[in-house]
C-alpha cells in the first residue's frame, strides 16, 4: 500500500525521529496486499513467489533510490508529483496526482472489502455493508485526529501487524524442529525447475504484480521527510524500512511454501493459516484473522489520510478545484471538502466491491497495483530528467523501468486478473484525456512560471 502525506497539517519543524518514520512506513505498507494478496501470488507461481518478492524488493529499492536523491536535492511537499511537473510539465504533475488519488481509492475499496469479509469469520450473519460502514466511520475518526493522532495509531497497528508475522515465523520454526506436532509431510525445498516454477514462467511473470503491491508504500519516506527532526536521516529511514520489509516478507513466505503445497493457498485465507493448517492450532486462525483486519484497517486509514492531504496540495497548485483546499480550523484544520470527496470515492468503491465480491478483490488489487507502478514509473523517468546521472544511475533506471514493465505486462498473462489491467488502463486514459483538455482550455493561457 502506498500513500501521500505532505506536511500541511503538521509543523514545518520536524517532530519525527528516523526510526519512527521507518515504523510508520512499515505500518502503512503491510496490509491485506501481503496477508491475502501474497496467497494469490503463491497460487499463480508456487515456491518461486520468493523470487518474485526478491525482484520486487530490488525494483522498490531503485524507485526509493531515485526519490531520495531528488528529495535531497530539492525537498518539496508535493514530492514525486512535484518532480514529475518539474521534469515534464504541468500535465505530468496533474496526471501523477490524480493517478495516485485513484489508486488509493481502489486500495481503500479492496482493503474495506477484505475487512468486511474477514469480520464475518466471527459474525457470519452480519451483512457486509454493516462492517464496511463501521470501518469507514472508524477511519474517518482517526483521520480527524490530525498528524499526531494518526502517527500514534499507525505506530500501534504497525507493532501488532509485525508481531503477527513474527509469531508465524516462530511457530513455523517450532513446528519444523518438532516442538509442535502435526499431520502429514511438508513439500520442502524445490529440487527441480518444475517444482520451483510449477506453473511455468507465465505464472511467475503474473505473480510479480502481487509482490510489488506488497511493497507499495516505500515512497512514504520521501513524502514525509519534511517531518523528520533531521532531514538527512531520510535515506537511513528508507533503507531500514525496506530491509525490514524484505526480510519479513521473504522469510515468512519461504516458510509458507516450504510447509504447504502451493495448490492449497487461496485468496480467502492467509498463507500463514494455510501453512500451519496441519498442526491444528485452534487459536491461530483467530489471531491471524485479527492481524489481517488490523493490517487492512491500517492501510485503508493511511490511504484515506493521504489522499485527503494530497487533494489539498493539488488544489493549492491549481490541479484540483480550489474548494478542496478549504479547512475546518475548529477541528484540527481538517480539509473538509477533500475528505468528503475521498469518502464518496470510497463508498462507490465499496458498493462495487460488495455487489461483485467473488472476484472483485483480485480485480481491484490488480488495478491498484498497476496504478501504483505507473507512479513509480513517473518517479524513475522524472529522475532521468531532473538528476545528472552517470552510467551507473542510468543503468539502474533502465533496470527499474524493465522490472515495472514486467510486473504490469504480467497481468495480461492470467485471465482471472486481466480485467484489473483494463480497469487501470481506463482510469489512466480518463486522467490523460482530462489533462489534454486542461492543457487546451486552461494551462496554455497561464503564465508559464508557477
PDB file of N, CA and C in Angstrom, residues 35-40 118 121 264-275 277 285 289 292:
ATOM      1  N   UNK A  35      -0.922  -9.955   3.396  1.00  0.00           N
ATOM      2  CA  UNK A  35      -1.573 -11.037   4.131  1.00  0.00           C
ATOM      3  C   UNK A  35      -2.500 -11.880   3.258  1.00  0.00           C
ATOM      4  N   UNK A  36      -3.131 -11.270   2.251  1.00  0.00           N
ATOM      5  CA  UNK A  36      -4.029 -12.024   1.371  1.00  0.00           C
ATOM      6  C   UNK A  36      -3.523 -12.062  -0.074  1.00  0.00           C
ATOM      7  N   UNK A  37      -3.025 -10.907  -0.556  1.00  0.00           N
ATOM      8  CA  UNK A  37      -2.567 -10.845  -1.943  1.00  0.00           C
ATOM      9  C   UNK A  37      -1.437 -11.807  -2.229  1.00  0.00           C
ATOM     10  N   UNK A  38      -0.558 -12.034  -1.250  1.00  0.00           N
ATOM     11  CA  UNK A  38       0.553 -12.964  -1.457  1.00  0.00           C
ATOM     12  C   UNK A  38       0.050 -14.381  -1.697  1.00  0.00           C
ATOM     13  N   UNK A  39      -1.107 -14.713  -1.120  1.00  0.00           N
ATOM     14  CA  UNK A  39      -1.673 -16.052  -1.346  1.00  0.00           C
ATOM     15  C   UNK A  39      -2.061 -16.227  -2.809  1.00  0.00           C
ATOM     16  N   UNK A  40      -2.554 -15.154  -3.442  1.00  0.00           N
ATOM     17  CA  UNK A  40      -2.866 -15.214  -4.878  1.00  0.00           C
ATOM     18  C   UNK A  40      -1.581 -15.433  -5.658  1.00  0.00           C
ATOM     19  N   UNK A 118     -13.592 -10.689   6.121  1.00  0.00           N
ATOM     20  CA  UNK A 118     -12.854 -11.337   7.212  1.00  0.00           C
ATOM     21  C   UNK A 118     -13.586 -11.224   8.545  1.00  0.00           C
ATOM     22  N   UNK A 121     -15.865 -13.944   9.723  1.00  0.00           N
ATOM     23  CA  UNK A 121     -15.286 -15.157  10.299  1.00  0.00           C
ATOM     24  C   UNK A 121     -15.852 -15.376  11.698  1.00  0.00           C
ATOM     25  N   UNK A 264      -2.690 -25.419  -2.266  1.00  0.00           N
ATOM     26  CA  UNK A 264      -3.582 -25.286  -1.100  1.00  0.00           C
ATOM     27  C   UNK A 264      -3.884 -23.829  -0.763  1.00  0.00           C
ATOM     28  N   UNK A 265      -3.117 -22.903  -1.329  1.00  0.00           N
ATOM     29  CA  UNK A 265      -3.293 -21.484  -0.993  1.00  0.00           C
ATOM     30  C   UNK A 265      -4.417 -20.854  -1.812  1.00  0.00           C
ATOM     31  N   UNK A 266      -5.124 -19.898  -1.186  1.00  0.00           N
ATOM     32  CA  UNK A 266      -6.184 -19.175  -1.895  1.00  0.00           C
ATOM     33  C   UNK A 266      -6.357 -17.795  -1.272  1.00  0.00           C
ATOM     34  N   UNK A 267      -7.069 -16.916  -1.994  1.00  0.00           N
ATOM     35  CA  UNK A 267      -7.191 -15.521  -1.561  1.00  0.00           C
ATOM     36  C   UNK A 267      -8.206 -15.316  -0.441  1.00  0.00           C
ATOM     37  N   UNK A 268      -8.847 -16.382   0.020  1.00  0.00           N
ATOM     38  CA  UNK A 268      -9.817 -16.267   1.116  1.00  0.00           C
ATOM     39  C   UNK A 268      -9.181 -16.530   2.472  1.00  0.00           C
ATOM     40  N   UNK A 269      -7.899 -16.922   2.466  1.00  0.00           N
ATOM     41  CA  UNK A 269      -7.245 -17.310   3.714  1.00  0.00           C
ATOM     42  C   UNK A 269      -5.783 -16.869   3.682  1.00  0.00           C
ATOM     43  N   UNK A 270      -5.279 -16.424   4.805  1.00  0.00           N
ATOM     44  CA  UNK A 270      -3.877 -16.036   4.885  1.00  0.00           C
ATOM     45  C   UNK A 270      -2.985 -17.236   4.579  1.00  0.00           C
ATOM     46  N   UNK A 271      -1.897 -17.036   3.843  1.00  0.00           N
ATOM     47  CA  UNK A 271      -0.988 -18.157   3.561  1.00  0.00           C
ATOM     48  C   UNK A 271      -0.389 -18.749   4.829  1.00  0.00           C
ATOM     49  N   UNK A 272      -0.381 -17.970   5.908  1.00  0.00           N
ATOM     50  CA  UNK A 272       0.202 -18.450   7.161  1.00  0.00           C
ATOM     51  C   UNK A 272      -0.746 -19.406   7.880  1.00  0.00           C
ATOM     52  N   UNK A 273      -2.038 -19.173   7.745  1.00  0.00           N
ATOM     53  CA  UNK A 273      -3.024 -20.119   8.276  1.00  0.00           C
ATOM     54  C   UNK A 273      -2.948 -21.422   7.497  1.00  0.00           C
ATOM     55  N   UNK A 274      -2.845 -21.302   6.171  1.00  0.00           N
ATOM     56  CA  UNK A 274      -2.742 -22.491   5.311  1.00  0.00           C
ATOM     57  C   UNK A 274      -1.499 -23.303   5.657  1.00  0.00           C
ATOM     58  N   UNK A 275      -0.368 -22.618   5.850  1.00  0.00           N
ATOM     59  CA  UNK A 275       0.901 -23.308   6.107  1.00  0.00           C
ATOM     60  C   UNK A 275       0.871 -24.108   7.407  1.00  0.00           C
ATOM     61  N   UNK A 277      -1.907 -25.288   8.874  1.00  0.00           N
ATOM     62  CA  UNK A 277      -3.192 -25.973   8.986  1.00  0.00           C
ATOM     63  C   UNK A 277      -3.046 -27.401   9.529  1.00  0.00           C
ATOM     64  N   UNK A 285      -5.980 -19.276  13.598  1.00  0.00           N
ATOM     65  CA  UNK A 285      -6.845 -18.558  12.663  1.00  0.00           C
ATOM     66  C   UNK A 285      -7.439 -17.281  13.253  1.00  0.00           C
ATOM     67  N   UNK A 289      -6.460 -13.791  11.721  1.00  0.00           N
ATOM     68  CA  UNK A 289      -7.598 -13.081  11.148  1.00  0.00           C
ATOM     69  C   UNK A 289      -7.676 -11.665  11.727  1.00  0.00           C
ATOM     70  N   UNK A 292      -4.880  -9.569  10.211  1.00  0.00           N
ATOM     71  CA  UNK A 292      -5.184  -9.126   8.847  1.00  0.00           C
ATOM     72  C   UNK A 292      -6.170  -7.962   8.873  1.00  0.00           C
TER      73      UNK A 292
END
